[in-house]
Short mmCIF file of C-alpha atoms in Angstrom, two decimals:
data_model
loop_
_atom_site.label_atom_id
_atom_site.label_comp_id
_atom_site.label_asym_id
_atom_site.label_seq_id
_atom_site.Cartn_x
_atom_site.Cartn_y
_atom_site.Cartn_z
CA MET A 24 -14.66 -40.64 42.83
CA ALA A 25 -12.32 -43.41 41.68
CA GLU A 26 -13.68 -46.83 40.87
CA ASN A 27 -12.91 -49.71 43.22
CA PHE A 28 -10.95 -52.85 42.44
CA GLN A 29 -10.34 -56.07 44.34
CA LEU A 30 -7.23 -56.07 46.55
CA GLN A 31 -5.64 -59.02 48.29
CA ILE A 32 -2.53 -59.12 50.45
CA ILE A 33 -1.51 -62.70 51.15
CA THR A 34 1.32 -63.89 53.39
CA PRO A 35 2.48 -67.46 54.03
CA ASP A 36 0.39 -67.66 57.22
CA ARG A 37 -2.78 -65.74 56.38
CA ILE A 38 -4.86 -63.64 54.06
CA PHE A 39 -3.76 -60.33 55.53
CA TYR A 40 -6.23 -58.15 53.62
CA GLU A 41 -9.08 -58.82 51.24
CA GLY A 42 -11.45 -56.13 50.10
CA GLU A 43 -12.18 -53.30 47.72
CA ALA A 44 -9.92 -50.29 47.30
CA SER A 45 -9.95 -47.25 45.09
CA MET A 46 -6.15 -46.94 45.23
CA VAL A 47 -3.15 -48.74 46.66
CA GLU A 48 0.30 -47.22 47.09
CA PHE A 49 3.45 -49.25 47.77
CA THR A 50 7.18 -49.48 47.18
CA SER A 51 8.55 -51.72 44.46
CA VAL A 52 12.22 -52.30 43.74
CA ASP A 53 11.81 -49.69 40.98
CA GLY A 54 10.34 -47.02 43.28
CA GLU A 55 7.03 -45.80 44.63
CA MET A 56 3.86 -46.92 42.83
CA GLY A 57 0.22 -45.95 42.98
CA VAL A 58 -2.43 -48.14 41.38
CA TYR A 59 -6.01 -47.38 40.40
CA LYS A 60 -8.56 -49.61 38.70
CA HIS A 61 -7.70 -50.37 35.03
CA HIS A 62 -3.96 -50.02 35.60
CA ILE A 63 -1.90 -51.72 32.90
CA PRO A 64 -1.17 -55.38 33.72
CA LEU A 65 2.12 -55.63 35.56
CA THR A 66 4.02 -57.91 37.88
CA THR A 67 6.69 -56.31 40.04
CA VAL A 68 8.94 -57.11 42.98
CA LEU A 69 7.82 -55.64 46.29
CA ALA A 70 10.40 -53.84 48.43
CA PRO A 71 10.05 -53.33 52.18
CA GLY A 72 7.79 -50.34 52.67
CA VAL A 73 4.47 -48.91 53.72
CA VAL A 74 1.37 -50.01 51.82
CA THR A 75 -1.41 -47.43 51.85
CA ILE A 76 -4.87 -48.77 51.01
CA THR A 77 -7.51 -46.19 50.11
CA GLU A 78 -11.03 -47.45 50.77
CA ASP A 79 -14.37 -45.67 50.54
CA ASN A 80 -14.24 -44.90 54.27
CA GLY A 81 -10.59 -43.78 54.52
CA LYS A 82 -7.02 -45.03 54.39
CA LYS A 83 -5.24 -47.94 56.05
CA GLU A 84 -1.49 -48.39 56.32
CA ALA A 85 0.51 -51.55 56.79
CA ALA A 86 4.15 -52.58 56.79
CA VAL A 87 5.05 -55.07 54.05
CA HIS A 88 8.49 -56.64 53.83
CA ALA A 89 9.12 -58.09 50.36
CA GLY A 90 7.40 -60.29 47.84
CA PHE A 91 5.59 -59.76 44.55
CA VAL A 92 2.65 -57.72 43.29
CA GLN A 93 0.43 -58.74 40.38
CA ILE A 94 -1.64 -55.92 38.91
CA LEU A 95 -4.54 -56.75 36.62
CA GLY A 96 -7.28 -54.39 35.45
CA GLU A 97 -9.77 -55.22 38.20
CA LYS A 98 -7.59 -56.96 40.81
CA VAL A 99 -4.29 -56.39 42.60
CA THR A 100 -2.66 -59.23 44.52
CA PHE A 101 0.30 -58.93 46.88
CA LEU A 102 2.21 -62.06 47.77
CA ALA A 103 4.24 -60.80 50.71
CA GLU A 104 6.71 -62.48 53.04
CA VAL A 105 5.44 -60.41 55.97
CA ALA A 106 2.59 -57.90 56.36
CA GLU A 107 1.74 -56.14 59.62
CA TRP A 108 -0.92 -53.67 60.77
CA PRO A 109 0.32 -50.92 63.11
CA ASP A 110 -1.20 -52.60 66.18
CA GLU A 111 0.75 -55.80 65.42
CA ILE A 112 4.14 -54.06 65.54
CA ASP A 113 6.28 -54.24 68.68
CA VAL A 114 8.03 -50.84 68.78
CA THR A 115 10.68 -51.93 71.28
CA ARG A 116 11.61 -54.91 69.14
CA ALA A 117 11.73 -52.74 65.99
CA GLN A 118 13.95 -50.16 67.74
CA GLU A 119 16.30 -52.93 68.94
CA ALA A 120 16.48 -54.39 65.41
CA LYS A 121 17.24 -50.91 64.04
CA ALA A 122 20.06 -50.40 66.58
CA ARG A 123 21.56 -53.85 65.80
CA ALA A 124 21.47 -53.23 62.05
CA GLU A 125 23.00 -49.77 62.40
CA GLU A 126 25.77 -51.19 64.60
CA ARG A 127 26.54 -53.94 62.07
CA LEU A 128 26.72 -51.37 59.28
CA ARG A 129 28.93 -49.00 61.31
CA ASN A 130 31.43 -51.62 62.44
CA HIS A 131 31.13 -54.25 59.76
CA SER A 132 33.89 -56.77 59.34
CA ALA A 133 34.48 -59.26 56.55
CA GLU A 134 31.97 -61.72 58.02
CA VAL A 135 29.09 -59.22 58.17
CA ASP A 136 26.64 -59.48 55.29
CA VAL A 137 26.13 -55.79 54.50
CA ALA A 138 23.13 -56.35 52.22
CA ARG A 139 21.40 -58.38 54.93
CA ALA A 140 22.11 -55.69 57.55
CA GLU A 141 20.76 -52.99 55.20
CA MET A 142 17.59 -55.01 54.62
CA ALA A 143 17.13 -55.53 58.37
CA LEU A 144 17.53 -51.79 58.89
CA ARG A 145 14.97 -51.05 56.16
CA ARG A 146 12.43 -53.47 57.71
CA ALA A 147 12.88 -51.90 61.15
CA LEU A 148 12.46 -48.39 59.75
CA VAL A 149 9.29 -49.41 57.89
CA ARG A 150 7.82 -50.89 61.07
CA LEU A 151 8.59 -47.73 63.02
CA ASP A 152 7.18 -45.55 60.24
CA VAL A 153 3.87 -47.45 60.15
CA LYS A 154 3.58 -47.43 63.93
CA GLN A 155 3.90 -43.63 64.17
#
């Protein structure tokens, strides 16, 4: 069995998660990452995605929407703009945001910020993925 490390996920309005985990999986701007205790020290940029926390009694998933991750040997800290548990996600709102973003990308004009629309689409898809 893998050794546990301290994990914190902090957002501007709350400490979203604080506890012990044997593994955490998330998406950085460089791709998918999985972290165990004694991982090499690293700071990376968090991309919108699903965070999977493996605890002694099972796994938890959450939607996280950008920020930073600091990995130290015995502690991993997420500083996230937004973090949501599945029961905090409004599916109707996420589906509407997905439809708006897709429409902006399909029919974009000069005044549409494509990168912003793509990010909105990614956030909506992450929310829907975690909720399923």
